[in-house]
């Protein structure tokens, strides 16, 4: 009789341990249910109909002249920029600066820079806000050039604050 009792207790303990292993949180049954739930959720929304957005990325096509141009809002005013990784700062033409409400006076031209058109004086400024698509940067360092230029430059004072940028084929990719 003692042998039968010990054998019954051993079988009950083994079955209890096995059952606990199967139904306990994180056990086999729990993992099976989680897999079934996630499968049902993905079946309810097929992947073929879900867009695969790349957050915080925008792409620009190369223009016919070989450059990349970006339209940005500077202090709420739309300005067309040529992307220039060789420019240390965002560089505004005098006309674009006026349009964006950036006022500079003769006494503000306190620095000189070398441009493709030679040496020119610049006025260091801080742009309150520069917005490109969904990207919004505040307090962007810039300069206003004394001499007119055909297009303002989106330089490194903006680009260096991004997560990254690259050119591939005929595209410029900005990431933030």
PDB file of N, CA, C and O in Angstrom, residues 101-152:
ATOM      1  N   UNK A 101      11.584  88.495 -43.038  1.00  0.00           N
ATOM      2  CA  UNK A 101      11.508  89.380 -41.881  1.00  0.00           C
ATOM      3  C   UNK A 101      12.808  89.522 -41.126  1.00  0.00           C
ATOM      4  O   UNK A 101      12.829  89.976 -39.981  1.00  0.00           O
ATOM      5  N   UNK A 102      13.928  89.151 -41.753  1.00  0.00           N
ATOM      6  CA  UNK A 102      15.248  89.287 -41.117  1.00  0.00           C
ATOM      7  C   UNK A 102      15.798  90.648 -41.531  1.00  0.00           C
ATOM      8  O   UNK A 102      16.118  90.876 -42.699  1.00  0.00           O
ATOM      9  N   UNK A 103      15.886  91.534 -40.554  1.00  0.00           N
ATOM     10  CA  UNK A 103      16.351  92.888 -40.830  1.00  0.00           C
ATOM     11  C   UNK A 103      17.828  92.989 -40.503  1.00  0.00           C
ATOM     12  O   UNK A 103      18.247  92.644 -39.403  1.00  0.00           O
ATOM     13  N   UNK A 104      18.584  93.459 -41.468  1.00  0.00           N
ATOM     14  CA  UNK A 104      20.004  93.699 -41.233  1.00  0.00           C
ATOM     15  C   UNK A 104      20.326  95.124 -41.655  1.00  0.00           C
ATOM     16  O   UNK A 104      19.723  95.665 -42.599  1.00  0.00           O
ATOM     17  N   UNK A 105      21.253  95.712 -40.939  1.00  0.00           N
ATOM     18  CA  UNK A 105      21.678  97.076 -41.202  1.00  0.00           C
ATOM     19  C   UNK A 105      23.145  97.052 -41.628  1.00  0.00           C
ATOM     20  O   UNK A 105      23.840  96.037 -41.442  1.00  0.00           O
ATOM     21  N   UNK A 106      23.611  98.102 -42.172  1.00  0.00           N
ATOM     22  CA  UNK A 106      25.003  98.200 -42.630  1.00  0.00           C
ATOM     23  C   UNK A 106      25.969  97.775 -41.521  1.00  0.00           C
ATOM     24  O   UNK A 106      26.945  97.074 -41.782  1.00  0.00           O
ATOM     25  N   UNK A 107      25.676  98.159 -40.311  1.00  0.00           N
ATOM     26  CA  UNK A 107      26.574  97.831 -39.187  1.00  0.00           C
ATOM     27  C   UNK A 107      26.551  96.337 -38.819  1.00  0.00           C
ATOM     28  O   UNK A 107      27.420  95.876 -38.081  1.00  0.00           O
ATOM     29  N   UNK A 108      25.568  95.586 -39.327  1.00  0.00           N
ATOM     30  CA  UNK A 108      25.476  94.146 -39.022  1.00  0.00           C
ATOM     31  C   UNK A 108      26.434  93.300 -39.856  1.00  0.00           C
ATOM     32  O   UNK A 108      26.700  92.149 -39.525  1.00  0.00           O
ATOM     33  N   UNK A 109      26.975  93.865 -40.944  1.00  0.00           N
ATOM     34  CA  UNK A 109      27.890  93.106 -41.803  1.00  0.00           C
ATOM     35  C   UNK A 109      29.276  93.116 -41.171  1.00  0.00           C
ATOM     36  O   UNK A 109      30.139  93.914 -41.517  1.00  0.00           O
ATOM     37  N   UNK A 110      29.474  92.221 -40.231  1.00  0.00           N
ATOM     38  CA  UNK A 110      30.689  92.220 -39.416  1.00  0.00           C
ATOM     39  C   UNK A 110      31.678  91.125 -39.794  1.00  0.00           C
ATOM     40  O   UNK A 110      32.757  91.031 -39.209  1.00  0.00           O
ATOM     41  N   UNK A 111      31.336  90.278 -40.749  1.00  0.00           N
ATOM     42  CA  UNK A 111      32.238  89.182 -41.133  1.00  0.00           C
ATOM     43  C   UNK A 111      32.398  89.159 -42.647  1.00  0.00           C
ATOM     44  O   UNK A 111      31.622  89.763 -43.381  1.00  0.00           O
ATOM     45  N   UNK A 112      33.421  88.453 -43.081  1.00  0.00           N
ATOM     46  CA  UNK A 112      33.664  88.266 -44.518  1.00  0.00           C
ATOM     47  C   UNK A 112      33.686  86.777 -44.810  1.00  0.00           C
ATOM     48  O   UNK A 112      34.064  85.966 -43.972  1.00  0.00           O
ATOM     49  N   UNK A 113      33.272  86.449 -46.026  1.00  0.00           N
ATOM     50  CA  UNK A 113      33.319  85.052 -46.449  1.00  0.00           C
ATOM     51  C   UNK A 113      33.736  84.984 -47.906  1.00  0.00           C
ATOM     52  O   UNK A 113      33.584  85.950 -48.657  1.00  0.00           O
ATOM     53  N   UNK A 114      34.261  83.833 -48.285  1.00  0.00           N
ATOM     54  CA  UNK A 114      34.651  83.607 -49.674  1.00  0.00           C
ATOM     55  C   UNK A 114      33.560  82.781 -50.330  1.00  0.00           C
ATOM     56  O   UNK A 114      33.200  81.706 -49.853  1.00  0.00           O
ATOM     57  N   UNK A 115      33.018  83.324 -51.413  1.00  0.00           N
ATOM     58  CA  UNK A 115      31.972  82.631 -52.160  1.00  0.00           C
ATOM     59  C   UNK A 115      32.500  82.325 -53.559  1.00  0.00           C
ATOM     60  O   UNK A 115      33.626  82.700 -53.913  1.00  0.00           O
ATOM     61  N   UNK A 116      31.670  81.671 -54.352  1.00  0.00           N
ATOM     62  CA  UNK A 116      32.047  81.405 -55.742  1.00  0.00           C
ATOM     63  C   UNK A 116      32.238  82.705 -56.511  1.00  0.00           C
ATOM     64  O   UNK A 116      32.955  82.743 -57.508  1.00  0.00           O
ATOM     65  N   UNK A 117      31.618  83.782 -56.035  1.00  0.00           N
ATOM     66  CA  UNK A 117      31.737  85.089 -56.695  1.00  0.00           C
ATOM     67  C   UNK A 117      32.791  85.980 -56.056  1.00  0.00           C
ATOM     68  O   UNK A 117      32.828  87.170 -56.341  1.00  0.00           O
ATOM     69  N   UNK A 118      33.592  85.450 -55.170  1.00  0.00           N
ATOM     70  CA  UNK A 118      34.646  86.230 -54.528  1.00  0.00           C
ATOM     71  C   UNK A 118      34.342  86.489 -53.065  1.00  0.00           C
ATOM     72  O   UNK A 118      33.434  85.892 -52.474  1.00  0.00           O
ATOM     73  N   UNK A 119      35.082  87.420 -52.484  1.00  0.00           N
ATOM     74  CA  UNK A 119      34.930  87.757 -51.069  1.00  0.00           C
ATOM     75  C   UNK A 119      33.767  88.735 -50.915  1.00  0.00           C
ATOM     76  O   UNK A 119      33.624  89.678 -51.687  1.00  0.00           O
ATOM     77  N   UNK A 120      32.944  88.482 -49.904  1.00  0.00           N
ATOM     78  CA  UNK A 120      31.823  89.384 -49.636  1.00  0.00           C
ATOM     79  C   UNK A 120      31.609  89.494 -48.131  1.00  0.00           C
ATOM     80  O   UNK A 120      32.002  88.604 -47.371  1.00  0.00           O
ATOM     81  N   UNK A 121      31.005  90.575 -47.726  1.00  0.00           N
ATOM     82  CA  UNK A 121      30.670  90.744 -46.314  1.00  0.00           C
ATOM     83  C   UNK A 121      29.358  90.037 -46.016  1.00  0.00           C
ATOM     84  O   UNK A 121      28.472  89.955 -46.877  1.00  0.00           O
ATOM     85  N   UNK A 122      29.237  89.539 -44.772  1.00  0.00           N
ATOM     86  CA  UNK A 122      28.003  88.869 -44.346  1.00  0.00           C
ATOM     87  C   UNK A 122      27.599  89.380 -42.968  1.00  0.00           C
ATOM     88  O   UNK A 122      28.435  89.821 -42.177  1.00  0.00           O
ATOM     89  N   UNK A 123      26.291  89.267 -42.717  1.00  0.00           N
ATOM     90  CA  UNK A 123      25.738  89.620 -41.413  1.00  0.00           C
ATOM     91  C   UNK A 123      25.288  88.330 -40.728  1.00  0.00           C
ATOM     92  O   UNK A 123      24.358  87.673 -41.212  1.00  0.00           O
ATOM     93  N   UNK A 124      25.958  87.944 -39.634  1.00  0.00           N
ATOM     94  CA  UNK A 124      25.515  86.744 -38.905  1.00  0.00           C
ATOM     95  C   UNK A 124      24.139  86.984 -38.275  1.00  0.00           C
ATOM     96  O   UNK A 124      23.892  88.050 -37.703  1.00  0.00           O
ATOM     97  N   UNK A 125      23.230  86.010 -38.426  1.00  0.00           N
ATOM     98  CA  UNK A 125      21.885  86.106 -37.867  1.00  0.00           C
ATOM     99  C   UNK A 125      21.489  84.728 -37.338  1.00  0.00           C
ATOM    100  O   UNK A 125      22.149  83.736 -37.603  1.00  0.00           O
ATOM    101  N   UNK A 126      20.421  84.701 -36.593  1.00  0.00           N
ATOM    102  CA  UNK A 126      19.815  83.443 -36.162  1.00  0.00           C
ATOM    103  C   UNK A 126      18.386  83.431 -36.660  1.00  0.00           C
ATOM    104  O   UNK A 126      17.615  84.359 -36.386  1.00  0.00           O
ATOM    105  N   UNK A 127      18.066  82.384 -37.420  1.00  0.00           N
ATOM    106  CA  UNK A 127      16.712  82.254 -37.950  1.00  0.00           C
ATOM    107  C   UNK A 127      15.840  81.605 -36.891  1.00  0.00           C
ATOM    108  O   UNK A 127      16.203  80.567 -36.334  1.00  0.00           O
ATOM    109  N   UNK A 128      14.728  82.211 -36.605  1.00  0.00           N
ATOM    110  CA  UNK A 128      13.824  81.702 -35.569  1.00  0.00           C
ATOM    111  C   UNK A 128      13.380  80.277 -35.871  1.00  0.00           C
ATOM    112  O   UNK A 128      13.372  79.420 -34.995  1.00  0.00           O
ATOM    113  N   UNK A 129      13.025  80.014 -37.145  1.00  0.00           N
ATOM    114  CA  UNK A 129      12.509  78.696 -37.500  1.00  0.00           C
ATOM    115  C   UNK A 129      12.765  78.422 -38.978  1.00  0.00           C
ATOM    116  O   UNK A 129      12.544  79.284 -39.819  1.00  0.00           O
ATOM    117  N   UNK A 130      13.212  77.198 -39.275  1.00  0.00           N
ATOM    118  CA  UNK A 130      13.339  76.731 -40.656  1.00  0.00           C
ATOM    119  C   UNK A 130      12.576  75.417 -40.732  1.00  0.00           C
ATOM    120  O   UNK A 130      12.841  74.485 -39.962  1.00  0.00           O
ATOM    121  N   UNK A 131      11.615  75.372 -41.667  1.00  0.00           N
ATOM    122  CA  UNK A 131      10.749  74.195 -41.766  1.00  0.00           C
ATOM    123  C   UNK A 131      10.836  73.616 -43.183  1.00  0.00           C
ATOM    124  O   UNK A 131      10.621  74.325 -44.164  1.00  0.00           O
ATOM    125  N   UNK A 132      11.163  72.322 -43.248  1.00  0.00           N
ATOM    126  CA  UNK A 132      11.218  71.579 -44.506  1.00  0.00           C
ATOM    127  C   UNK A 132      10.321  70.359 -44.329  1.00  0.00           C
ATOM    128  O   UNK A 132      10.602  69.510 -43.489  1.00  0.00           O
ATOM    129  N   UNK A 133       9.254  70.289 -45.110  1.00  0.00           N
ATOM    130  CA  UNK A 133       8.258  69.215 -44.950  1.00  0.00           C
ATOM    131  C   UNK A 133       7.821  69.164 -43.490  1.00  0.00           C
ATOM    132  O   UNK A 133       7.406  70.164 -42.955  1.00  0.00           O
ATOM    133  N   UNK A 134       7.951  67.996 -42.836  1.00  0.00           N
ATOM    134  CA  UNK A 134       7.522  67.876 -41.434  1.00  0.00           C
ATOM    135  C   UNK A 134       8.626  68.246 -40.451  1.00  0.00           C
ATOM    136  O   UNK A 134       8.418  68.266 -39.245  1.00  0.00           O
ATOM    137  N   UNK A 135       9.827  68.522 -40.954  1.00  0.00           N
ATOM    138  CA  UNK A 135      10.965  68.865 -40.097  1.00  0.00           C
ATOM    139  C   UNK A 135      10.911  70.342 -39.749  1.00  0.00           C
ATOM    140  O   UNK A 135      10.764  71.207 -40.628  1.00  0.00           O
ATOM    141  N   UNK A 136      11.052  70.632 -38.471  1.00  0.00           N
ATOM    142  CA  UNK A 136      11.058  72.014 -38.008  1.00  0.00           C
ATOM    143  C   UNK A 136      12.250  72.197 -37.082  1.00  0.00           C
ATOM    144  O   UNK A 136      12.337  71.558 -36.038  1.00  0.00           O
ATOM    145  N   UNK A 137      13.173  73.082 -37.472  1.00  0.00           N
ATOM    146  CA  UNK A 137      14.328  73.402 -36.636  1.00  0.00           C
ATOM    147  C   UNK A 137      14.206  74.842 -36.151  1.00  0.00           C
ATOM    148  O   UNK A 137      13.774  75.727 -36.898  1.00  0.00           O
ATOM    149  N   UNK A 138      14.601  75.051 -34.918  1.00  0.00           N
ATOM    150  CA  UNK A 138      14.551  76.376 -34.318  1.00  0.00           C
ATOM    151  C   UNK A 138      15.958  76.904 -34.100  1.00  0.00           C
ATOM    152  O   UNK A 138      16.900  76.137 -33.906  1.00  0.00           O
ATOM    153  N   UNK A 139      16.086  78.221 -34.108  1.00  0.00           N
ATOM    154  CA  UNK A 139      17.361  78.897 -33.830  1.00  0.00           C
ATOM    155  C   UNK A 139      18.483  78.370 -34.718  1.00  0.00           C
ATOM    156  O   UNK A 139      19.495  77.845 -34.242  1.00  0.00           O
ATOM    157  N   UNK A 140      18.308  78.522 -36.008  1.00  0.00           N
ATOM    158  CA  UNK A 140      19.296  78.055 -36.986  1.00  0.00           C
ATOM    159  C   UNK A 140      20.253  79.203 -37.294  1.00  0.00           C
ATOM    160  O   UNK A 140      19.826  80.298 -37.685  1.00  0.00           O
ATOM    161  N   UNK A 141      21.538  78.942 -37.124  1.00  0.00           N
ATOM    162  CA  UNK A 141      22.542  79.963 -37.434  1.00  0.00           C
ATOM    163  C   UNK A 141      22.602  80.173 -38.937  1.00  0.00           C
ATOM    164  O   UNK A 141      22.554  79.229 -39.715  1.00  0.00           O
ATOM    165  N   UNK A 142      22.732  81.434 -39.341  1.00  0.00           N
ATOM    166  CA  UNK A 142      22.741  81.765 -40.765  1.00  0.00           C
ATOM    167  C   UNK A 142      23.528  83.054 -40.976  1.00  0.00           C
ATOM    168  O   UNK A 142      23.956  83.699 -40.010  1.00  0.00           O
ATOM    169  N   UNK A 143      23.700  83.382 -42.248  1.00  0.00           N
ATOM    170  CA  UNK A 143      24.292  84.672 -42.606  1.00  0.00           C
ATOM    171  C   UNK A 143      23.462  85.272 -43.728  1.00  0.00           C
ATOM    172  O   UNK A 143      22.842  84.557 -44.518  1.00  0.00           O
ATOM    173  N   UNK A 144      23.449  86.586 -43.763  1.00  0.00           N
ATOM    174  CA  UNK A 144      22.843  87.308 -44.874  1.00  0.00           C
ATOM    175  C   UNK A 144      23.998  87.911 -45.665  1.00  0.00           C
ATOM    176  O   UNK A 144      24.833  88.631 -45.106  1.00  0.00           O
ATOM    177  N   UNK A 145      24.056  87.567 -46.941  1.00  0.00           N
ATOM    178  CA  UNK A 145      25.124  88.093 -47.780  1.00  0.00           C
ATOM    179  C   UNK A 145      24.820  89.535 -48.174  1.00  0.00           C
ATOM    180  O   UNK A 145      23.660  89.889 -48.392  1.00  0.00           O
ATOM    181  N   UNK A 146      25.872  90.342 -48.260  1.00  0.00           N
ATOM    182  CA  UNK A 146      25.700  91.741 -48.626  1.00  0.00           C
ATOM    183  C   UNK A 146      25.335  91.875 -50.103  1.00  0.00           C
ATOM    184  O   UNK A 146      24.494  92.689 -50.465  1.00  0.00           O
ATOM    185  N   UNK A 147      25.954  91.045 -50.939  1.00  0.00           N
ATOM    186  CA  UNK A 147      25.716  91.116 -52.380  1.00  0.00           C
ATOM    187  C   UNK A 147      24.541  90.219 -52.769  1.00  0.00           C
ATOM    188  O   UNK A 147      24.348  89.151 -52.197  1.00  0.00           O
ATOM    189  N   UNK A 148      23.774  90.647 -53.745  1.00  0.00           N
ATOM    190  CA  UNK A 148      22.669  89.805 -54.227  1.00  0.00           C
ATOM    191  C   UNK A 148      23.203  88.490 -54.792  1.00  0.00           C
ATOM    192  O   UNK A 148      24.330  88.415 -55.277  1.00  0.00           O
ATOM    193  N   UNK A 149      22.376  87.466 -54.719  1.00  0.00           N
ATOM    194  CA  UNK A 149      22.709  86.179 -55.332  1.00  0.00           C
ATOM    195  C   UNK A 149      21.414  85.565 -55.834  1.00  0.00           C
ATOM    196  O   UNK A 149      20.332  85.861 -55.320  1.00  0.00           O
ATOM    197  N   UNK A 150      21.500  84.694 -56.843  1.00  0.00           N
ATOM    198  CA  UNK A 150      20.274  84.193 -57.472  1.00  0.00           C
ATOM    199  C   UNK A 150      19.440  83.275 -56.589  1.00  0.00           C
ATOM    200  O   UNK A 150      18.222  83.226 -56.728  1.00  0.00           O
ATOM    201  N   UNK A 151      20.076  82.563 -55.660  1.00  0.00           N
ATOM    202  CA  UNK A 151      19.344  81.637 -54.794  1.00  0.00           C
ATOM    203  C   UNK A 151      20.064  81.542 -53.461  1.00  0.00           C
ATOM    204  O   UNK A 151      21.295  81.618 -53.401  1.00  0.00           O
ATOM    205  N   UNK A 152      19.311  81.397 -52.401  1.00  0.00           N
ATOM    206  CA  UNK A 152      19.904  81.225 -51.071  1.00  0.00           C
ATOM    207  C   UNK A 152      20.437  79.807 -50.931  1.00  0.00           C
ATOM    208  O   UNK A 152      20.043  78.895 -51.678  1.00  0.00           O
TER     209      UNK A 152
END
